[in-house]
Amino acid sequence: MTLLNLLEEQLPASALSVALMGLAVISLLQYIHSTPEAQRRLGRRKYLTLGAQAVFTYLPSAAYGYMWGGMTGFLAGSVLLLLPPRPSLGALRCNRRRDVRSARCSAATPGNKASTSA
């Protein structure tokens, strides 16, 4: 969608080429972050790659505005994949259908393992 927004605005060739390079970098970083072995392979470098992805996500938004807004979703996905879970994300454990049906999600807190067992 971001690509379509950029093409629709008929930006100058230089601005469009910079935007396309930014899209390529974000896509590459998202691919690296979403591989199954990303945690093991990146180690402490994951903070550097997340920082780079944040820069490539938010810096171009100053120049491209709403056209660049869709890139924040990729950063959010990378953050959820690479950083340790927080207590505020305990509700994400309710993604299993049977937990939602049985309303056990309301009791799914980080320290309560009995609420998510089958």
PDB file of N, CA and C in Angstrom, residues 87 90 93 105-113 115-116:
ATOM      1  N   PRO A  87       4.329  -8.089  30.712  1.00  0.00           N
ATOM      2  CA  PRO A  87       3.080  -8.466  31.374  1.00  0.00           C
ATOM      3  C   PRO A  87       1.842  -7.875  30.705  1.00  0.00           C
ATOM      4  N   GLY A  90       0.014 -10.146  28.164  1.00  0.00           N
ATOM      5  CA  GLY A  90      -0.503 -11.434  28.593  1.00  0.00           C
ATOM      6  C   GLY A  90      -1.743 -11.853  27.830  1.00  0.00           C
ATOM      7  N   ARG A  93      -1.810 -14.431  24.902  1.00  0.00           N
ATOM      8  CA  ARG A  93      -1.875 -15.874  25.085  1.00  0.00           C
ATOM      9  C   ARG A  93      -3.263 -16.419  24.766  1.00  0.00           C
ATOM     10  N   CYS A 105      -9.503 -16.719  28.896  1.00  0.00           N
ATOM     11  CA  CYS A 105      -8.558 -15.646  28.581  1.00  0.00           C
ATOM     12  C   CYS A 105      -8.560 -14.571  29.646  1.00  0.00           C
ATOM     13  N   SER A 106      -9.693 -14.351  30.270  1.00  0.00           N
ATOM     14  CA  SER A 106      -9.751 -13.287  31.258  1.00  0.00           C
ATOM     15  C   SER A 106      -8.827 -13.569  32.435  1.00  0.00           C
ATOM     16  N   ALA A 107      -8.521 -14.843  32.667  1.00  0.00           N
ATOM     17  CA  ALA A 107      -7.633 -15.198  33.766  1.00  0.00           C
ATOM     18  C   ALA A 107      -6.205 -15.425  33.302  1.00  0.00           C
ATOM     19  N   ALA A 108      -5.924 -15.207  32.027  1.00  0.00           N
ATOM     20  CA  ALA A 108      -4.584 -15.463  31.490  1.00  0.00           C
ATOM     21  C   ALA A 108      -3.664 -14.311  31.841  1.00  0.00           C
ATOM     22  N   THR A 109      -2.951 -14.466  32.916  1.00  0.00           N
ATOM     23  CA  THR A 109      -1.964 -13.477  33.327  1.00  0.00           C
ATOM     24  C   THR A 109      -0.602 -14.132  33.247  1.00  0.00           C
ATOM     25  N   PRO A 110       0.478 -13.352  33.192  1.00  0.00           N
ATOM     26  CA  PRO A 110       1.807 -13.939  33.020  1.00  0.00           C
ATOM     27  C   PRO A 110       2.165 -15.018  34.041  1.00  0.00           C
ATOM     28  N   GLY A 111       1.679 -14.932  35.273  1.00  0.00           N
ATOM     29  CA  GLY A 111       2.052 -15.924  36.272  1.00  0.00           C
ATOM     30  C   GLY A 111       1.057 -17.051  36.445  1.00  0.00           C
ATOM     31  N   ASN A 112      -0.030 -17.050  35.688  1.00  0.00           N
ATOM     32  CA  ASN A 112      -1.103 -18.015  35.876  1.00  0.00           C
ATOM     33  C   ASN A 112      -1.117 -19.021  34.727  1.00  0.00           C
ATOM     34  N   LYS A 113      -0.356 -20.097  34.853  1.00  0.00           N
ATOM     35  CA  LYS A 113      -0.261 -21.080  33.779  1.00  0.00           C
ATOM     36  C   LYS A 113      -1.466 -21.998  33.725  1.00  0.00           C
ATOM     37  N   SER A 115      -4.515 -21.248  33.705  1.00  0.00           N
ATOM     38  CA  SER A 115      -5.605 -20.709  32.911  1.00  0.00           C
ATOM     39  C   SER A 115      -5.464 -21.026  31.430  1.00  0.00           C
ATOM     40  N   THR A 116      -4.265 -21.376  30.976  1.00  0.00           N
ATOM     41  CA  THR A 116      -4.092 -21.661  29.554  1.00  0.00           C
ATOM     42  C   THR A 116      -3.851 -23.129  29.277  1.00  0.00           C
TER      43      THR A 116
END
